[in-house]
mmCIF file of C-alpha atoms and ligand atoms in Angstrom:
data_model
loop_
_atom_site.group_PDB
_atom_site.id
_atom_site.type_symbol
_atom_site.label_atom_id
_atom_site.label_comp_id
_atom_site.label_asym_id
_atom_site.label_seq_id
_atom_site.Cartn_x
_atom_site.Cartn_y
_atom_site.Cartn_z
ATOM 1 C CA MET A 1 -98.115 -186.658 -70.022
ATOM 2 C CA ILE A 2 -100.354 -184.891 -72.499
ATOM 3 C CA ASP A 3 -103.645 -185.093 -70.611
ATOM 4 C CA ASP A 4 -105.923 -185.106 -73.638
ATOM 5 C CA ASN A 5 -105.112 -187.953 -75.964
ATOM 6 C CA SER A 6 -108.281 -187.619 -77.994
ATOM 7 C CA GLU A 7 -108.500 -187.438 -81.756
ATOM 8 C CA LEU A 8 -109.349 -183.731 -81.351
ATOM 9 C CA PHE A 9 -106.098 -183.081 -79.483
ATOM 10 C CA LYS A 10 -104.117 -184.933 -82.162
ATOM 11 C CA GLU A 11 -105.778 -182.885 -84.879
ATOM 12 C CA LYS A 12 -105.086 -179.586 -83.076
ATOM 13 C CA PHE A 13 -101.486 -180.666 -82.439
ATOM 14 C CA ARG A 14 -101.009 -181.482 -86.131
ATOM 15 C CA GLN A 15 -102.503 -178.119 -87.143
ATOM 16 C CA ALA A 16 -100.213 -176.332 -84.690
ATOM 17 C CA LYS A 17 -97.174 -178.097 -86.169
ATOM 18 C CA ASP A 18 -98.245 -177.064 -89.672
ATOM 19 C CA MET A 19 -98.674 -173.442 -88.548
ATOM 20 C CA ILE A 20 -95.172 -173.417 -87.033
ATOM 21 C CA ALA A 21 -93.610 -174.992 -90.126
ATOM 22 C CA ALA A 22 -95.276 -172.344 -92.335
ATOM 23 C CA ALA A 23 -94.338 -169.363 -90.137
ATOM 24 C CA GLY A 24 -91.972 -166.653 -91.366
ATOM 25 C CA HIS A 25 -91.393 -164.550 -88.276
ATOM 26 C CA PRO A 26 -92.731 -166.153 -85.122
ATOM 27 C CA VAL A 27 -92.881 -164.798 -81.586
ATOM 28 C CA VAL A 28 -93.069 -166.836 -78.390
ATOM 29 C CA LEU A 29 -94.509 -165.425 -75.163
ATOM 30 C CA THR A 30 -93.755 -167.415 -72.022
ATOM 31 C CA GLY A 31 -94.937 -167.311 -68.423
ATOM 32 C CA ALA A 32 -94.227 -169.121 -65.182
ATOM 33 C CA GLY A 33 -95.760 -172.403 -66.424
ATOM 34 C CA ILE A 34 -92.805 -173.076 -68.735
ATOM 35 C CA SER A 35 -90.489 -173.188 -65.707
ATOM 36 C CA ALA A 36 -92.844 -175.188 -63.463
ATOM 37 C CA GLU A 37 -91.299 -178.482 -64.566
ATOM 38 C CA SER A 38 -87.888 -177.046 -63.631
ATOM 39 C CA GLY A 39 -89.140 -176.689 -60.048
ATOM 40 C CA VAL A 40 -89.804 -172.938 -60.127
ATOM 41 C CA PRO A 41 -93.107 -172.207 -58.317
ATOM 42 C CA THR A 42 -95.770 -170.465 -60.399
ATOM 43 C CA PHE A 43 -97.451 -167.342 -59.017
ATOM 44 C CA ARG A 44 -101.092 -168.294 -59.083
ATOM 45 C CA GLY A 45 -100.743 -171.986 -58.338
ATOM 46 C CA GLU A 46 -99.804 -173.569 -55.037
ATOM 47 C CA GLY A 47 -96.682 -171.415 -54.930
ATOM 48 C CA GLY A 48 -98.579 -168.199 -54.174
ATOM 49 C CA LEU A 49 -97.373 -167.997 -50.588
ATOM 50 C CA TRP A 50 -93.996 -167.450 -48.926
ATOM 51 C CA LYS A 51 -94.100 -167.950 -45.166
ATOM 52 C CA GLN A 52 -97.466 -166.404 -44.313
ATOM 53 C CA TYR A 53 -97.147 -163.678 -46.952
ATOM 54 C CA ASN A 54 -99.029 -163.412 -50.214
ATOM 55 C CA VAL A 55 -96.341 -162.971 -52.894
ATOM 56 C CA PHE A 56 -98.439 -160.295 -54.604
ATOM 57 C CA GLU A 57 -98.200 -158.169 -51.497
ATOM 58 C CA LEU A 58 -94.399 -158.544 -51.447
ATOM 59 C CA ALA A 59 -93.825 -157.897 -55.150
ATOM 60 C CA THR A 60 -94.808 -154.234 -54.861
ATOM 61 C CA PRO A 61 -92.917 -150.954 -54.468
ATOM 62 C CA GLU A 62 -95.064 -150.215 -51.387
ATOM 63 C CA ALA A 63 -93.883 -153.395 -49.631
ATOM 64 C CA PHE A 64 -90.262 -152.541 -50.449
ATOM 65 C CA THR A 65 -90.610 -149.003 -49.101
ATOM 66 C CA ARG A 66 -92.275 -150.298 -45.934
ATOM 67 C CA ASP A 67 -89.877 -153.171 -45.215
ATOM 68 C CA PRO A 68 -86.966 -153.620 -47.646
ATOM 69 C CA ALA A 69 -85.320 -156.287 -45.479
ATOM 70 C CA LEU A 70 -88.469 -158.458 -45.574
ATOM 71 C CA VAL A 71 -88.759 -158.119 -49.350
ATOM 72 C CA TRP A 72 -85.054 -158.943 -49.702
ATOM 73 C CA GLU A 73 -85.501 -161.993 -47.480
ATOM 74 C CA PHE A 74 -88.182 -163.156 -49.924
ATOM 75 C CA TYR A 75 -85.873 -162.543 -52.919
ATOM 76 C CA ASN A 76 -82.967 -164.311 -51.170
ATOM 77 C CA TRP A 77 -85.242 -167.322 -50.696
ATOM 78 C CA ARG A 78 -86.135 -167.244 -54.396
ATOM 79 C CA ARG A 79 -82.468 -166.884 -55.378
ATOM 80 C CA GLU A 80 -81.576 -169.928 -53.288
ATOM 81 C CA LEU A 81 -84.399 -171.967 -54.835
ATOM 82 C CA LEU A 82 -83.632 -170.825 -58.377
ATOM 83 C CA ALA A 83 -79.937 -171.620 -58.091
ATOM 84 C CA LYS A 84 -80.927 -175.313 -57.941
ATOM 85 C CA CYS A 85 -83.275 -175.179 -60.959
ATOM 86 C CA ARG A 86 -82.259 -176.201 -64.458
ATOM 87 C CA CYS A 87 -83.868 -175.444 -67.805
ATOM 88 C CA ASN A 88 -86.227 -178.163 -69.081
ATOM 89 C CA PRO A 89 -87.104 -179.653 -72.508
ATOM 90 C CA ALA A 90 -89.548 -176.804 -73.243
ATOM 91 C CA HIS A 91 -86.832 -174.153 -72.824
ATOM 92 C CA LEU A 92 -84.502 -176.254 -74.997
ATOM 93 C CA ALA A 93 -87.127 -176.719 -77.723
ATOM 94 C CA LEU A 94 -87.412 -172.920 -77.991
ATOM 95 C CA VAL A 95 -83.662 -172.711 -78.605
ATOM 96 C CA LYS A 96 -84.190 -175.078 -81.528
ATOM 97 C CA MET A 97 -87.048 -172.876 -82.746
ATOM 98 C CA GLU A 98 -84.843 -169.770 -82.568
ATOM 99 C CA GLN A 99 -82.118 -171.537 -84.561
ATOM 100 C CA ARG A 100 -84.668 -172.511 -87.220
ATOM 101 C CA PHE A 101 -86.127 -168.988 -87.651
ATOM 102 C CA SER A 102 -83.270 -166.710 -86.585
ATOM 103 C CA PRO A 103 -82.972 -163.745 -86.973
ATOM 104 C CA ALA A 104 -86.762 -163.450 -87.504
ATOM 105 C CA PHE A 105 -87.583 -164.830 -84.059
ATOM 106 C CA THR A 106 -88.389 -163.093 -80.785
ATOM 107 C CA LEU A 107 -88.824 -164.670 -77.379
ATOM 108 C CA ILE A 108 -90.796 -162.513 -74.966
ATOM 109 C CA THR A 109 -90.755 -163.787 -71.411
ATOM 110 C CA GLN A 110 -92.530 -162.614 -68.282
ATOM 111 C CA ASN A 111 -90.205 -164.854 -66.283
ATOM 112 C CA VAL A 112 -87.424 -163.386 -64.197
ATOM 113 C CA ASP A 113 -85.697 -166.757 -63.661
ATOM 114 C CA GLY A 114 -83.132 -166.547 -66.478
ATOM 115 C CA LEU A 115 -83.818 -170.154 -67.558
ATOM 116 C CA HIS A 116 -84.253 -169.220 -71.238
ATOM 117 C CA THR A 117 -80.741 -167.769 -71.184
ATOM 118 C CA GLN A 118 -79.434 -170.838 -69.372
ATOM 119 C CA ALA A 119 -80.996 -173.011 -72.121
ATOM 120 C CA GLY A 120 -79.216 -171.006 -74.848
ATOM 121 C CA SER A 121 -81.920 -168.693 -76.217
ATOM 122 C CA ARG A 122 -80.432 -165.412 -77.448
ATOM 123 C CA ASN A 123 -83.048 -162.955 -78.694
ATOM 124 C CA ILE A 124 -84.965 -162.604 -75.409
ATOM 125 C CA LEU A 125 -87.062 -159.725 -74.096
ATOM 126 C CA GLU A 126 -87.369 -160.130 -70.314
ATOM 127 C CA ILE A 127 -90.306 -157.781 -69.875
ATOM 128 C CA HIS A 128 -90.544 -158.218 -66.073
ATOM 129 C CA GLY A 129 -86.797 -158.014 -65.492
ATOM 130 C CA ASN A 130 -84.371 -160.560 -64.096
ATOM 131 C CA LEU A 131 -84.076 -161.947 -60.576
ATOM 132 C CA TRP A 132 -80.264 -162.064 -60.732
ATOM 133 C CA GLN A 133 -79.967 -158.373 -61.564
ATOM 134 C CA VAL A 134 -79.894 -155.613 -58.965
ATOM 135 C CA ARG A 135 -80.345 -151.877 -59.409
ATOM 136 C CA CYS A 136 -79.024 -149.118 -57.173
ATOM 137 C CA LEU A 137 -81.734 -146.775 -55.953
ATOM 138 C CA ARG A 138 -79.218 -143.915 -55.631
ATOM 139 C CA CYS A 139 -76.954 -144.073 -58.714
ATOM 140 C CA GLY A 140 -79.046 -146.369 -60.921
ATOM 141 C CA ARG A 141 -76.167 -148.798 -61.531
ATOM 142 C CA LEU A 142 -77.262 -152.213 -62.817
ATOM 143 C CA ASP A 143 -75.337 -155.308 -61.803
ATOM 144 C CA THR A 144 -75.727 -159.062 -62.057
ATOM 145 C CA VAL A 145 -75.108 -160.888 -58.797
ATOM 146 C CA TYR A 146 -75.651 -164.642 -58.395
ATOM 147 C CA GLY A 147 -76.208 -166.308 -55.026
ATOM 148 C CA VAL A 148 -77.820 -164.859 -51.915
ATOM 149 C CA PHE A 149 -76.942 -161.625 -50.125
ATOM 150 C CA GLU A 150 -75.469 -162.152 -46.649
ATOM 151 C CA SER A 151 -76.394 -158.665 -45.523
ATOM 152 C CA ILE A 152 -79.856 -157.337 -46.402
ATOM 153 C CA PRO A 153 -80.861 -154.958 -47.766
ATOM 154 C CA PRO A 154 -77.669 -155.047 -49.872
ATOM 155 C CA LYS A 155 -75.705 -151.873 -50.674
ATOM 156 C CA CYS A 156 -74.161 -150.572 -53.905
ATOM 157 C CA ASP A 157 -70.360 -151.088 -54.160
ATOM 158 C CA GLN A 158 -70.079 -147.796 -55.994
ATOM 159 C CA CYS A 159 -72.124 -145.315 -53.954
ATOM 160 C CA GLY A 160 -73.426 -147.164 -50.885
ATOM 161 C CA GLY A 161 -77.075 -146.695 -51.957
ATOM 162 C CA MET A 162 -79.649 -149.409 -51.354
ATOM 163 C CA LEU A 163 -80.021 -152.074 -54.037
ATOM 164 C CA ARG A 164 -83.329 -153.485 -55.222
ATOM 165 C CA PRO A 165 -84.114 -156.491 -57.405
ATOM 166 C CA ASN A 166 -84.254 -155.409 -61.054
ATOM 167 C CA VAL A 167 -87.735 -156.799 -61.575
ATOM 168 C CA VAL A 168 -91.030 -155.108 -62.404
ATOM 169 C CA TRP A 169 -93.417 -154.975 -59.479
ATOM 170 C CA PHE A 170 -97.168 -154.356 -59.671
ATOM 171 C CA GLY A 171 -97.943 -150.733 -60.423
ATOM 172 C CA GLU A 172 -94.501 -150.121 -61.940
ATOM 173 C CA ALA A 173 -93.988 -149.294 -65.585
ATOM 174 C CA LEU A 174 -92.217 -151.850 -67.755
ATOM 175 C CA ASP A 175 -88.985 -150.649 -69.387
ATOM 176 C CA PRO A 176 -90.393 -148.644 -72.341
ATOM 177 C CA GLN A 177 -87.714 -149.885 -74.744
ATOM 178 C CA VAL A 178 -88.272 -153.526 -73.855
ATOM 179 C CA LEU A 179 -92.058 -153.167 -73.940
ATOM 180 C CA GLY A 180 -91.805 -151.249 -77.221
ATOM 181 C CA ALA A 181 -89.771 -154.053 -78.779
ATOM 182 C CA ALA A 182 -92.218 -156.684 -77.471
ATOM 183 C CA THR A 183 -95.209 -154.737 -78.812
ATOM 184 C CA ALA A 184 -93.542 -154.266 -82.204
ATOM 185 C CA ALA A 185 -92.767 -157.990 -82.368
ATOM 186 C CA ALA A 186 -96.369 -158.898 -81.443
ATOM 187 C CA GLU A 187 -97.738 -156.467 -84.046
ATOM 188 C CA SER A 188 -95.593 -157.774 -86.867
ATOM 189 C CA CYS A 189 -95.330 -161.520 -86.236
ATOM 190 C CA ASP A 190 -97.227 -164.060 -88.303
ATOM 191 C CA LEU A 191 -97.353 -166.666 -85.524
ATOM 192 C CA MET A 192 -97.333 -166.482 -81.744
ATOM 193 C CA LEU A 193 -96.965 -169.305 -79.225
ATOM 194 C CA VAL A 194 -98.249 -168.411 -75.760
ATOM 195 C CA ILE A 195 -96.827 -170.852 -73.240
ATOM 196 C CA GLY A 196 -97.634 -171.301 -69.543
ATOM 197 C CA THR A 197 -99.187 -167.974 -68.627
ATOM 198 C CA SER A 198 -102.442 -167.378 -66.788
ATOM 199 C CA ALA A 199 -102.928 -164.319 -69.037
ATOM 200 C CA VAL A 200 -104.099 -162.054 -66.227
ATOM 201 C CA VAL A 201 -101.167 -159.654 -65.892
ATOM 202 C CA GLN A 202 -101.123 -156.600 -68.132
ATOM 203 C CA PRO A 203 -99.662 -155.454 -70.430
ATOM 204 C CA ALA A 204 -98.199 -158.918 -71.174
ATOM 205 C CA ALA A 205 -101.597 -160.589 -71.596
ATOM 206 C CA SER A 206 -102.622 -158.100 -74.291
ATOM 207 C CA LEU A 207 -99.689 -159.021 -76.517
ATOM 208 C CA ALA A 208 -101.374 -162.255 -77.617
ATOM 209 C CA ILE A 209 -104.617 -160.434 -78.392
ATOM 210 C CA LEU A 210 -102.678 -157.782 -80.291
ATOM 211 C CA ALA A 211 -100.947 -160.445 -82.406
ATOM 212 C CA LYS A 212 -104.295 -162.097 -83.121
ATOM 213 C CA LYS A 213 -105.907 -158.764 -84.111
ATOM 214 C CA ARG A 214 -103.009 -158.063 -86.476
ATOM 215 C CA GLY A 215 -103.647 -161.361 -88.253
ATOM 216 C CA ALA A 216 -101.123 -163.738 -86.675
ATOM 217 C CA GLY A 217 -102.031 -167.324 -85.880
ATOM 218 C CA VAL A 218 -101.884 -167.689 -82.088
ATOM 219 C CA ILE A 219 -101.410 -171.010 -80.282
ATOM 220 C CA GLU A 220 -101.769 -171.373 -76.519
ATOM 221 C CA ILE A 221 -100.099 -174.147 -74.515
ATOM 222 C CA ASN A 222 -101.184 -174.478 -70.909
ATOM 223 C CA LEU A 223 -102.113 -177.053 -68.303
ATOM 224 C CA GLU A 224 -105.546 -175.484 -68.070
ATOM 225 C CA GLU A 225 -107.841 -173.067 -69.879
ATOM 226 C CA THR A 226 -107.160 -169.341 -69.359
ATOM 227 C CA ASP A 227 -108.786 -166.021 -70.191
ATOM 228 C CA HIS A 228 -107.140 -166.373 -73.611
ATOM 229 C CA THR A 229 -108.764 -169.702 -74.408
ATOM 230 C CA GLY A 230 -111.392 -169.345 -77.107
ATOM 231 C CA ARG A 231 -109.989 -165.991 -78.241
ATOM 232 C CA LEU A 232 -106.957 -167.548 -79.949
ATOM 233 C CA ASP A 233 -106.665 -170.099 -82.766
ATOM 234 C CA ILE A 234 -105.629 -173.245 -80.938
ATOM 235 C CA THR A 235 -105.307 -174.214 -77.272
ATOM 236 C CA LEU A 236 -103.287 -177.319 -76.443
ATOM 237 C CA LEU A 237 -103.840 -178.463 -72.867
ATOM 238 C CA GLY A 238 -100.901 -180.276 -71.272
ATOM 239 C CA LYS A 239 -97.406 -179.849 -69.909
ATOM 240 C CA ALA A 240 -95.155 -177.430 -71.743
ATOM 241 C CA GLY A 241 -92.209 -179.800 -71.215
ATOM 242 C CA GLU A 242 -93.970 -182.408 -73.331
ATOM 243 C CA ILE A 243 -95.989 -180.408 -75.848
ATOM 244 C CA VAL A 244 -93.362 -177.815 -76.878
ATOM 245 C CA PRO A 245 -90.619 -180.362 -77.766
ATOM 246 C CA GLY A 246 -93.256 -182.340 -79.709
ATOM 247 C CA LEU A 247 -94.189 -179.231 -81.676
ATOM 248 C CA MET A 248 -90.554 -178.573 -82.613
ATOM 249 C CA ASP A 249 -89.825 -182.193 -83.493
ATOM 250 C CA GLY A 250 -88.784 -182.398 -87.138
ATOM 251 C CA LEU A 251 -88.692 -178.598 -87.557
HETATM 252 C C1 LIG B 1 -98.298 -174.793 -67.039
HETATM 253 C C2 LIG B 1 -97.527 -175.707 -66.402
HETATM 254 C C3 LIG B 1 -96.873 -176.606 -67.235
HETATM 255 C C4 LIG B 1 -98.347 -174.557 -64.868
HETATM 256 N N1 LIG B 1 -97.042 -176.508 -68.534
HETATM 257 N N2 LIG B 1 -98.519 -174.636 -68.301
HETATM 258 C C5 LIG B 1 -105.342 -153.312 -66.968
HETATM 259 C C6 LIG B 1 -106.410 -153.848 -66.269
HETATM 260 C C7 LIG B 1 -106.274 -154.222 -64.928
HETATM 261 C C8 LIG B 1 -105.071 -154.060 -64.259
HETATM 262 C C9 LIG B 1 -104.011 -153.538 -64.953
HETATM 263 C C10 LIG B 1 -104.154 -153.160 -66.283
HETATM 264 N N3 LIG B 1 -102.956 -152.679 -66.711
HETATM 265 C C11 LIG B 1 -102.077 -152.763 -65.693
HETATM 266 C C12 LIG B 1 -102.697 -153.261 -64.604
HETATM 267 C C13 LIG B 1 -102.101 -153.507 -63.279
HETATM 268 C C14 LIG B 1 -101.237 -154.727 -63.211
HETATM 269 C C15 LIG B 1 -102.056 -155.949 -63.588
HETATM 270 O O1 LIG B 1 -101.942 -156.512 -64.654
HETATM 271 N N4 LIG B 1 -102.896 -156.406 -62.668
HETATM 272 C C16 LIG B 1 -103.748 -157.572 -62.907
HETATM 273 C C17 LIG B 1 -103.235 -158.759 -62.066
HETATM 274 C C18 LIG B 1 -105.161 -157.213 -62.590
HETATM 275 N N5 LIG B 1 -100.058 -154.588 -64.068
HETATM 276 C C19 LIG B 1 -99.017 -153.884 -63.660
HETATM 277 O O2 LIG B 1 -99.002 -153.329 -62.578
HETATM 278 C C20 LIG B 1 -97.833 -153.787 -64.600
HETATM 279 N N6 LIG B 1 -97.462 -152.428 -64.714
HETATM 280 C C21 LIG B 1 -98.138 -151.564 -65.471
HETATM 281 O O3 LIG B 1 -99.011 -151.891 -66.234
HETATM 282 O O4 LIG B 1 -97.729 -150.283 -65.304
HETATM 283 C C22 LIG B 1 -98.442 -149.222 -65.935
HETATM 284 C C23 LIG B 1 -97.705 -147.941 -65.646
HETATM 285 C C24 LIG B 1 -97.384 -147.100 -66.700
HETATM 286 C C25 LIG B 1 -96.684 -145.908 -66.450
HETATM 287 C C26 LIG B 1 -96.288 -145.605 -65.150
HETATM 288 C C27 LIG B 1 -96.566 -146.467 -64.103
HETATM 289 C C28 LIG B 1 -97.281 -147.657 -64.360
HETATM 290 C C29 LIG B 1 -96.625 -154.508 -64.014
HETATM 291 C C30 LIG B 1 -96.816 -155.983 -63.897
HETATM 292 C C31 LIG B 1 -95.620 -156.597 -63.188
HETATM 293 C C32 LIG B 1 -95.831 -158.075 -62.891
HETATM 294 N N7 LIG B 1 -94.830 -158.497 -61.968
HETATM 295 C C33 LIG B 1 -94.778 -159.885 -61.560
HETATM 296 C C34 LIG B 1 -93.660 -160.054 -60.513
HETATM 297 C C35 LIG B 1 -92.283 -160.001 -61.175
HETATM 298 C C36 LIG B 1 -91.205 -159.951 -60.158
HETATM 299 C C37 LIG B 1 -90.990 -161.232 -59.394
HETATM 300 O O5 LIG B 1 -91.167 -162.346 -59.917
HETATM 301 O O6 LIG B 1 -90.609 -161.115 -58.267
HETATM 302 O O7 LIG B 1 -94.543 -160.724 -62.700
HETATM 303 S S1 LIG B 1 -96.341 -160.501 -60.930
HETATM 304 C C38 LIG B 1 -96.200 -162.100 -61.633
HETATM 305 O O8 LIG B 1 -97.249 -162.294 -62.616
HETATM 306 C C39 LIG B 1 -94.870 -162.105 -62.419
HETATM 307 C C40 LIG B 1 -95.249 -162.854 -63.660
HETATM 308 O O9 LIG B 1 -94.330 -162.570 -64.700
HETATM 309 C C41 LIG B 1 -96.649 -162.364 -63.928
HETATM 310 C C42 LIG B 1 -97.456 -163.270 -64.820
HETATM 311 O O10 LIG B 1 -97.664 -164.503 -64.233
HETATM 312 P P1 LIG B 1 -97.656 -165.822 -65.146
HETATM 313 O O11 LIG B 1 -96.351 -165.993 -65.767
HETATM 314 O O12 LIG B 1 -98.824 -165.814 -66.024
HETATM 315 O O13 LIG B 1 -97.762 -166.969 -64.016
HETATM 316 P P2 LIG B 1 -99.051 -167.583 -63.296
HETATM 317 O O14 LIG B 1 -98.589 -168.253 -62.075
HETATM 318 O O15 LIG B 1 -100.123 -166.587 -63.156
HETATM 319 O O16 LIG B 1 -99.600 -168.661 -64.333
HETATM 320 C C43 LIG B 1 -98.890 -169.843 -64.638
HETATM 321 C C44 LIG B 1 -99.640 -170.554 -65.738
HETATM 322 O O17 LIG B 1 -98.882 -171.680 -66.126
HETATM 323 C C45 LIG B 1 -101.016 -171.085 -65.307
HETATM 324 O O18 LIG B 1 -101.967 -170.740 -66.303
HETATM 325 C C46 LIG B 1 -100.832 -172.606 -65.251
HETATM 326 O O19 LIG B 1 -101.996 -173.317 -65.636
HETATM 327 C C47 LIG B 1 -99.720 -172.810 -66.247
HETATM 328 N N8 LIG B 1 -98.881 -173.956 -65.986
HETATM 329 N N9 LIG B 1 -97.618 -175.488 -64.999
HETATM 330 C C48 LIG B 1 -97.853 -175.538 -69.054
HETATM 331 N N10 LIG B 1 -96.083 -177.570 -66.700
HETATM 332 ZN ZN1 LIG B 2 -75.091 -146.863 -56.459
#
């Protein structure tokens, strides 16, 4: 349910709809909150722990070097959980938005869950990688493997090297091509929707500020206020699964 049913919320919602309808080349930036209603745990909510481990201490190259089997156990657990999750009305509403604006539409996601692809979005920049992809540490081969690995850490079919999840851990550089495309989209868009991100992880968080500085209208949708709130044009507080379909209704 949209938690704020006040006249102010209705006015902001109406303004947001008008901004979307008037956009020429919009960008959407999503974070873990858009998948929360699909059952995917967010990072900084209650889902910040796995067993007794802090997920931020596992999602690092140092943790993988120290104990690759432990880190793979964590990723196997996430693979098992994610296999049961399905895209929700917010993901589907963004497919509708892409169809309305395509080809002048870019979806930038920090999520590694692949749910935007499952929903049917096409022009997606997965700036933190993808949980279903693996990369060989020896030969660099990229592969997509669904399901869990029976033997961990898993080995490359081609060269026998150790595989790692093809995601971006803290302290690692984002793929320069993907980040370059995301930055270019943020610099040149005339509207940005920022959905379900706590806006604390860089460089993703700066993309919304960059879009705003370059003159785009920027709308935030989140359950709660974030570091972005007050720096953007409109913040709509509520569930992405309810607000985003409402925004695209009649588009
Ligand atoms: C709902 C909802 C509902 C809930 N509806 N809303 C500048 C200053 C300080 C530090 C740095 C800096 N620049 C770089 C850094 C370091 C670091 C960083 O940002 N640290 C900060 C935390 C302080 N950044 C990096 O290390 C990055 N690398 C880098 O910059 O490299 C530079 C370099 C260059 C050249 C050579 C070498 C290095 C890499 C960042 C990688 C982030 N990786 C992770 C893990 C991915 C893999 C995996 O999943 O296993 O990405 S961390 C985690 O955070 C994940 C997420 O994509 C990311 C963002 O989280 P997100 O999506 O915002 O989720 P939450 O949980 O935080 O928030 C959910 C939100 O949803 C909340 O607001 C809820 O309210 C809301 N919500 N339900 C709507 N139903
Ligand atoms: Zn290999």
